[in-house]
Coordinates of C-alpha atoms in Angstrom, one line a residue:
M16 CA -0.1 -0.1 -0.3
R17 CA 2.9 2.4 1.1
L18 CA 4.7 1.6 -2.3
A19 CA 1.5 1.8 -4.4
G20 CA 0.6 5.5 -2.4
A21 CA 4.1 6.5 -3.3
G22 CA 4.1 5.5 -6.8
A23 CA 1.1 7.3 -7.6
R24 CA 2.1 10.5 -5.7
S25 CA 5.6 10.4 -7.6
R26 CA 3.4 10.3 -11.2
R27 CA 1.3 12.9 -10.2
A28 CA 4.5 15.1 -9.5
A29 CA 6.0 14.3 -13.0
E30 CA 2.6 14.9 -15.1
P31 CA 1.8 18.7 -15.1
S32 CA -1.6 19.9 -14.3
E33 CA -4.1 20.4 -17.0
P34 CA -3.9 24.1 -16.6
E35 CA 0.1 23.9 -16.5
R36 CA -0.3 22.1 -19.9
E37 CA -2.6 24.6 -21.5
E38 CA -0.6 27.9 -20.3
A39 CA 2.4 25.6 -21.7
T40 CA 0.7 25.3 -25.0
E41 CA -0.5 28.6 -25.2
A42 CA 3.0 30.0 -25.0
A43 CA 4.3 27.9 -27.6
R44 CA 1.7 28.7 -30.0
H45 CA 2.5 32.4 -29.4
E46 CA 6.0 31.8 -29.4
H47 CA 5.8 30.1 -32.8
S48 CA 3.3 33.0 -34.4
H49 CA 5.5 35.3 -33.1
T50 CA 8.2 33.7 -34.8
E51 CA 6.2 33.5 -38.3
R52 CA 5.2 37.1 -37.9
H53 CA 9.0 38.2 -37.3
E54 CA 9.9 36.1 -40.1
H55 CA 7.4 36.9 -42.3
S56 CA 8.0 40.7 -41.5
H57 CA 11.6 40.0 -42.0
A58 CA 10.6 38.9 -45.2
E59 CA 9.0 41.7 -46.7
H60 CA 11.3 44.5 -45.0
H61 CA 14.4 42.5 -46.4
P62 CA 15.7 44.6 -49.6
A63 CA 15.3 47.9 -47.6
H64 CA 16.6 46.5 -44.6
D65 CA 19.4 45.2 -46.4
Y66 CA 20.1 48.7 -48.5
K67 CA 20.0 50.4 -45.5
H68 CA 22.4 48.0 -43.9
M69 CA 24.8 48.3 -46.5
K70 CA 25.0 52.4 -46.7
E71 CA 25.6 52.6 -43.1
K72 CA 28.4 50.0 -43.0
F73 CA 29.9 52.0 -46.4
A74 CA 29.1 55.3 -44.2
N75 CA 31.2 53.7 -41.4
E76 CA 34.0 52.4 -44.1
L77 CA 34.5 56.0 -44.9
G78 CA 34.7 57.2 -41.4
H79 CA 37.5 55.0 -41.0
L80 CA 39.4 55.9 -44.0
P81 CA 42.7 58.6 -43.8
L82 CA 41.6 60.3 -47.0
P83 CA 39.5 64.2 -46.7
A84 CA 36.1 64.1 -48.0
W85 CA 37.1 66.2 -51.0
A86 CA 39.8 63.5 -52.3
I87 CA 37.0 60.9 -52.3
A88 CA 34.6 63.2 -54.2
A89 CA 37.2 63.6 -57.0
I90 CA 38.0 59.8 -56.7
V91 CA 34.2 59.3 -57.7
V92 CA 34.3 62.1 -60.3
V93 CA 37.1 60.4 -61.9
V94 CA 35.8 57.3 -62.2
L95 CA 32.6 58.3 -63.3
V96 CA 34.2 59.8 -66.2
L97 CA 36.4 57.1 -67.0
V98 CA 33.2 54.8 -67.3
A99 CA 31.3 57.4 -69.2
C100 CA 34.2 57.5 -71.8
C101 CA 34.4 53.6 -71.9
I102 CA 30.5 53.7 -72.8
F103 CA 31.3 56.1 -75.6
C104 CA 34.1 54.4 -77.3
L105 CA 32.1 51.3 -77.1
F106 CA 28.9 53.3 -78.6
K107 CA 31.1 55.0 -81.2
K108 CA 33.0 51.7 -82.4
C109 CA 29.5 49.7 -82.4
F110 CA 27.1 51.8 -84.0
A111 CA 28.5 55.1 -85.4
K112 CA 29.1 55.0 -89.2
K113 CA 32.8 54.8 -90.6
K114 CA 33.9 58.0 -92.4
K115 CA 35.5 57.5 -96.0
P116 CA 39.1 58.7 -96.6
K117 CA 39.8 61.7 -97.9
K118 CA 41.1 60.4 -101.3
V119 CA 38.1 58.5 -102.0
R120 CA 35.8 61.9 -101.1
E121 CA 38.4 63.6 -103.0
R122 CA 37.9 61.3 -106.5
K123 CA 34.1 61.3 -106.0
T124 CA 34.0 65.1 -105.8
G125 CA 36.3 65.0 -108.8
R126 CA 34.0 62.5 -110.8
R127 CA 30.4 64.5 -109.8
K128 CA 32.3 67.6 -110.9
K129 CA 33.5 65.8 -114.5
E130 CA 29.7 64.5 -114.7
K131 CA 28.4 68.1 -114.1
E132 CA 30.7 69.5 -117.0
G133 CA 29.4 66.4 -119.1
E134 CA 25.9 67.3 -118.5
G135 CA 26.7 70.9 -119.0
E136 CA 28.3 70.4 -122.2
G137 CA 25.9 68.0 -123.2
G138 CA 22.8 70.6 -122.4
E139 CA 24.9 73.2 -124.8
K140 CA 25.4 70.6 -127.5
E141 CA 21.6 69.4 -127.2
G142 CA 21.0 73.6 -127.9
E143 CA 19.6 74.7 -124.7
V144 CA 19.5 78.2 -124.5
K145 CA 21.9 80.2 -122.1
K146 CA 20.4 82.4 -119.3
P147 CA 21.1 86.0 -119.8
G148 CA 22.7 86.3 -116.2
E149 CA 25.9 83.9 -117.9
E150 CA 26.0 86.3 -120.4
E151 CA 26.4 89.2 -118.1
E152 CA 28.9 87.1 -115.8
K153 CA 31.1 86.5 -118.8
E154 CA 30.7 90.3 -119.8
Q155 CA 31.9 91.4 -116.3
E156 CA 35.1 89.3 -117.0
K157 CA 36.0 91.3 -119.6
L158 CA 39.4 93.5 -118.6
G159 CA 39.5 96.3 -121.0
R160 CA 40.8 96.8 -124.4
L161 CA 44.1 98.5 -125.7
E162 CA 44.9 100.4 -129.0
F163 CA 48.5 100.1 -130.1
S164 CA 50.6 100.5 -133.3
L165 CA 53.5 98.7 -134.6
D166 CA 56.2 99.6 -137.4
Y167 CA 59.6 98.2 -138.4
N168 CA 62.3 100.9 -139.4
F169 CA 64.5 98.5 -142.1
T170 CA 66.8 101.3 -142.5
D171 CA 68.2 101.5 -138.6
A172 CA 67.0 97.9 -137.8
Q173 CA 64.3 99.5 -135.3
L174 CA 61.0 98.2 -134.0
I175 CA 59.2 101.2 -133.2
V176 CA 56.0 100.2 -130.8
G177 CA 53.1 102.5 -130.0
I178 CA 50.8 102.5 -126.9
L179 CA 47.8 105.0 -128.0
Q180 CA 45.1 104.2 -125.5
A181 CA 42.6 102.0 -123.6
Q182 CA 38.8 101.4 -122.8
D183 CA 37.0 100.1 -120.1
L184 CA 39.7 99.0 -118.3
A185 CA 39.0 96.9 -115.3
A186 CA 38.2 98.9 -112.1
M187 CA 41.2 97.6 -109.6
D188 CA 41.0 100.4 -106.7
M189 CA 38.3 100.6 -103.8
G190 CA 36.8 103.7 -105.3
G191 CA 36.0 101.7 -108.4
T192 CA 38.7 103.2 -110.7
S193 CA 42.3 102.3 -111.4
D194 CA 45.5 104.2 -112.1
P195 CA 46.7 102.5 -115.2
Y196 CA 50.0 102.3 -117.1
V197 CA 51.6 100.1 -119.9
K198 CA 54.8 97.9 -119.4
V199 CA 56.3 96.9 -123.0
Y200 CA 59.0 94.5 -123.3
L201 CA 60.2 91.9 -125.7
L202 CA 60.0 88.1 -124.7
P203 CA 62.5 86.1 -123.9
D204 CA 65.2 88.4 -122.7
K205 CA 63.8 90.9 -121.0
K206 CA 66.4 92.8 -121.3
K207 CA 64.8 96.3 -121.9
K208 CA 61.7 97.2 -120.4
Y209 CA 59.6 100.5 -121.3
E210 CA 56.9 101.8 -119.3
T211 CA 54.1 104.4 -120.0
K212 CA 53.6 107.1 -117.5
V213 CA 50.7 106.6 -115.0
Q214 CA 47.1 107.7 -115.9
R215 CA 45.3 108.8 -112.4
K216 CA 41.6 107.5 -111.6
N217 CA 41.1 106.4 -115.6
L218 CA 39.4 103.8 -117.2
C219 CA 39.7 104.5 -120.5
P220 CA 43.4 106.4 -120.7
V221 CA 45.1 108.0 -123.4
F222 CA 48.8 107.3 -123.7
N223 CA 50.3 108.4 -127.2
E224 CA 53.9 106.9 -126.3
T225 CA 56.4 105.5 -128.5
F226 CA 58.9 103.0 -127.4
I227 CA 62.1 101.7 -129.7
F228 CA 63.8 98.5 -129.8
K229 CA 66.9 98.3 -131.7
I230 CA 66.8 94.5 -132.6
P231 CA 67.9 93.0 -136.2
Y232 CA 65.0 92.1 -138.2
A233 CA 66.4 88.0 -138.8
E234 CA 66.0 88.3 -134.5
L235 CA 62.6 89.2 -134.7
G236 CA 60.8 86.3 -135.9
G237 CA 61.7 84.5 -132.6
K238 CA 60.7 87.3 -130.4
T239 CA 56.9 87.9 -128.7
L240 CA 55.9 91.5 -127.9
M241 CA 54.3 91.7 -124.2
L242 CA 52.1 95.0 -123.6
Q243 CA 50.9 94.3 -120.0
V244 CA 48.4 97.0 -118.3
F245 CA 49.3 97.3 -114.7
D246 CA 47.2 99.6 -112.2
F247 CA 50.0 101.4 -110.1
D248 CA 49.5 101.1 -106.0
R249 CA 52.0 103.7 -104.2
F250 CA 51.8 101.6 -101.0
S251 CA 52.0 98.1 -102.2
K252 CA 52.9 95.8 -104.9
H253 CA 51.1 97.0 -108.4
D254 CA 48.7 94.7 -109.7
M255 CA 48.4 93.2 -113.0
I256 CA 45.2 94.2 -115.1
G257 CA 46.3 92.2 -117.7
E258 CA 48.2 91.6 -121.2
I259 CA 48.4 91.2 -124.6
K260 CA 50.8 88.9 -126.0
I261 CA 52.0 89.6 -130.0
P262 CA 54.2 86.8 -131.5
M263 CA 56.2 88.7 -134.0
N264 CA 56.5 85.7 -136.6
S265 CA 52.5 86.3 -137.0
V266 CA 52.7 90.1 -137.6
D267 CA 53.4 91.5 -141.7
L268 CA 56.0 94.5 -140.6
G269 CA 55.9 95.3 -144.3
Q270 CA 53.4 98.3 -143.5
P271 CA 52.6 99.9 -140.2
L272 CA 49.9 98.3 -138.3
Q273 CA 47.6 99.7 -135.7
Q274 CA 45.0 97.9 -134.2
W275 CA 42.6 97.4 -130.8
R276 CA 42.8 93.9 -128.9
D277 CA 41.4 92.9 -125.8
V278 CA 43.3 92.3 -122.5
E279 CA 43.3 89.0 -121.3
S280 CA 44.4 87.8 -118.1
G281 CA 47.6 86.8 -117.6
E282 CA 49.7 85.2 -114.8
K283 CA 51.6 87.0 -112.2
E284 CA 55.3 86.9 -112.9
E285 CA 57.5 85.8 -110.0
Q286 CA 59.4 88.9 -108.5
E287 CA 62.5 88.4 -109.6
K288 CA 65.9 88.7 -107.0
L289 CA 68.2 91.3 -108.0
G290 CA 70.1 91.7 -105.0
D291 CA 70.5 94.1 -102.1
I292 CA 72.9 97.3 -101.8
C293 CA 74.0 98.8 -98.6
I294 CA 73.8 102.6 -98.3
S295 CA 74.8 105.4 -95.8
L296 CA 73.7 108.7 -95.6
R297 CA 74.6 111.5 -93.8
Y298 CA 72.9 115.1 -93.8
V299 CA 74.8 118.1 -92.1
P300 CA 71.8 121.1 -92.0
T301 CA 74.0 124.1 -91.1
A302 CA 76.6 123.3 -93.7
G303 CA 73.6 122.1 -96.5
K304 CA 76.0 119.1 -97.1
L305 CA 74.3 115.7 -98.0
T306 CA 76.7 112.7 -97.8
V307 CA 76.0 109.5 -99.7
N308 CA 78.2 106.4 -99.0
I309 CA 78.0 103.2 -101.3
M310 CA 79.1 100.6 -98.9
E311 CA 78.9 97.1 -100.3
A312 CA 76.2 95.2 -102.4
K313 CA 75.6 91.2 -102.2
N314 CA 73.7 88.6 -104.5
L315 CA 73.4 90.7 -107.3
K316 CA 71.5 89.4 -110.3
K317 CA 74.1 87.3 -112.7
M318 CA 74.2 89.1 -116.1
D319 CA 77.4 87.9 -117.7
V320 CA 78.0 84.5 -119.6
G321 CA 80.0 83.2 -117.3
G322 CA 77.4 83.7 -114.4
L323 CA 79.1 86.8 -112.9
S324 CA 78.8 90.5 -113.5
D325 CA 80.6 93.8 -113.2
P326 CA 79.0 95.8 -111.2
Y327 CA 79.0 99.6 -110.7
V328 CA 76.5 102.1 -109.1
K329 CA 75.2 105.1 -110.4
I330 CA 74.1 108.2 -107.7
I331 CA 71.7 111.0 -109.1
L332 CA 70.5 113.7 -107.4
Q333 CA 67.0 115.0 -109.0
Q334 CA 64.1 117.2 -107.9
N335 CA 60.8 117.6 -109.8
G336 CA 62.1 115.0 -112.3
K337 CA 64.9 117.0 -113.1
R338 CA 68.4 115.7 -112.6
I339 CA 70.8 117.9 -110.2
K340 CA 74.0 116.1 -110.3
K341 CA 75.1 112.4 -111.1
K342 CA 78.2 110.7 -110.0
K343 CA 79.0 107.0 -109.8
T344 CA 81.2 104.2 -108.1
T345 CA 84.1 102.4 -109.8
V346 CA 83.5 99.4 -111.8
K347 CA 84.2 95.8 -109.5
K348 CA 85.0 93.0 -111.9
N349 CA 83.6 89.3 -112.0
T350 CA 81.7 89.7 -108.8
L351 CA 78.1 89.5 -107.5
N352 CA 78.9 90.7 -104.1
P353 CA 80.9 94.1 -104.7
Y354 CA 82.9 95.8 -101.7
F355 CA 82.7 99.7 -102.8
N356 CA 82.7 101.9 -99.7
E357 CA 82.6 105.0 -102.0
S358 CA 81.5 108.6 -100.7
F359 CA 79.7 111.2 -102.8
S360 CA 78.9 114.8 -101.4
F361 CA 75.9 116.9 -102.7
E362 CA 75.4 120.3 -101.7
V363 CA 71.4 120.4 -100.5
P364 CA 69.7 123.7 -98.9
F365 CA 67.9 123.1 -95.5
E366 CA 65.2 124.4 -97.4
Q367 CA 65.3 121.4 -100.3
I368 CA 66.2 118.6 -98.3
Q369 CA 62.6 117.6 -98.3
K370 CA 62.2 117.9 -102.0
V371 CA 65.0 116.2 -103.7
Q372 CA 65.3 112.0 -104.4
V373 CA 68.4 110.3 -104.3
V374 CA 68.1 107.8 -106.9
I375 CA 70.5 104.8 -106.8
T376 CA 71.1 102.2 -109.7
V377 CA 72.9 98.8 -109.7
L378 CA 74.6 98.3 -113.6
D379 CA 76.3 95.8 -115.4
Y380 CA 79.4 97.1 -117.3
D381 CA 79.9 96.0 -120.6
K382 CA 82.7 96.8 -122.7
L383 CA 81.0 96.2 -126.0
G384 CA 77.6 97.5 -125.9
S385 CA 75.3 99.4 -123.4
N386 CA 75.5 99.0 -119.6
D387 CA 72.4 96.6 -118.7
P388 CA 70.9 98.1 -115.1
I389 CA 70.6 95.4 -112.5
G390 CA 68.1 97.0 -110.3
K391 CA 67.1 100.4 -108.8
T392 CA 65.7 102.0 -105.8
F393 CA 65.3 105.7 -104.3
M394 CA 65.1 107.4 -101.2
G395 CA 64.0 110.9 -100.3
Y396 CA 60.3 112.7 -101.7
G397 CA 57.7 110.3 -102.5
A398 CA 59.7 107.2 -101.2
T399 CA 57.8 104.4 -99.4
G400 CA 58.7 101.7 -97.4
V401 CA 62.3 101.2 -96.6
G402 CA 63.8 104.3 -98.4
L403 CA 61.0 106.7 -96.6
R404 CA 62.4 105.2 -93.1
H405 CA 66.0 105.3 -94.1
W406 CA 65.6 109.3 -95.0
S407 CA 63.3 110.0 -92.3
E408 CA 65.7 108.2 -89.8
M409 CA 69.0 110.5 -91.6
L410 CA 66.7 113.6 -91.1
S411 CA 66.1 112.8 -87.4
N412 CA 70.0 112.7 -86.5
P413 CA 71.7 115.5 -88.2
R414 CA 75.7 115.1 -88.4
R415 CA 75.6 111.0 -87.6
P416 CA 75.7 108.7 -90.4
V417 CA 72.8 106.2 -91.1
A418 CA 73.4 102.9 -92.5
Q419 CA 70.7 101.0 -93.9
W420 CA 70.1 98.0 -96.5
H421 CA 67.8 98.2 -99.7
T422 CA 66.0 95.6 -101.8
L423 CA 67.0 96.2 -105.6
L424 CA 64.0 96.4 -107.7
P425 CA 63.4 96.3 -111.6
E426 CA 64.1 99.7 -113.2
E427 CA 60.7 100.2 -114.6
E428 CA 59.1 99.9 -111.2
V429 CA 61.0 102.4 -109.9
E430 CA 60.7 104.9 -112.6
A431 CA 57.1 104.3 -112.3
A432 CA 57.1 105.5 -108.5
L433 CA 59.2 108.4 -109.4
K434 CA 56.8 109.6 -112.1
A435 CA 53.6 109.1 -110.1
K436 CA 52.6 112.6 -108.2
P437 CA 52.5 111.2 -104.1
R438 CA 48.9 111.2 -102.7

């Protein structure tokens, strides 16, 4: 009995009571539901939680870095730029159209031009009527007309060229006019060149000037007479209006010839290098004494058959086109770089010094024939560029020699500048 009672008590103590079992069951259910709700809510808010967590982690990491904020920002910007460049390059490589090589484009352009020209020629052949505008354009391209005369003196072996007048010359100046003159010479030697006087602001100038070339009749057939019309410009290179070429073998010189011809567009001839000359000027106002020292020359044009020259210098003092005094240096044999160092003095009163011109001509001495001019320059009244600057520097430094290099110019160009009145 005692044993049975003790076993019963021990079983009752081991087994929980009914209320305790219910409370334990409810607690387990509550814990299970809470776990499910927590898992459910965790599943629902997981991405935001991860982003927030990563952001906080990144901020913490940045905070621990030893770099300042501006350096981090700069690194981020550089990375973004590199990424953008990579994307742009990939896009250009994959999607952009490749440009054709330049040579191919030029060839295609040339073909198109030829095709257009062919179409234009075809249209004209088919009898298409030209538009009035095209005729007007052709009329505008006209450069004018020139009247000249030709005659040959068989007794004295002289070709006589007359430049009479011109009409409707092209306007080369801003004011709608030109300052024309005509250059006359024979090809191919160009030894003798003549020029007419400059006619100011005149598109229909009258020249009435005659020029003579001494040449045997037997040699005349191989020559070409050149008549070039220029517009004189005081401050820059003279512009060519046009030219007329007359092969002498096509002209009957048995009787005098006088005719009009259209001026045609000509190629601009390159300026021939004639050499340079060094000149020293000195003026003493109280004594009225002008001293010109011809020092040296260099790179002179070859005038002789052997490729050398026999140069000397001629100095002319003139006023209003009238020669006052002329002097010349000694001849230096067989050289293109002569050294002279020869001085010449001229009496020029102070009140006249602004009105005179010193004309320097370098010539090649020839025993048998005439001395050929190599080049020319001038200083004083009416000079421009280096000539004007040298003269002004001499006047502003009285009693002191002032040296200057001058580039030699063609004789006809300097003569035209001397004849022209300063504007």
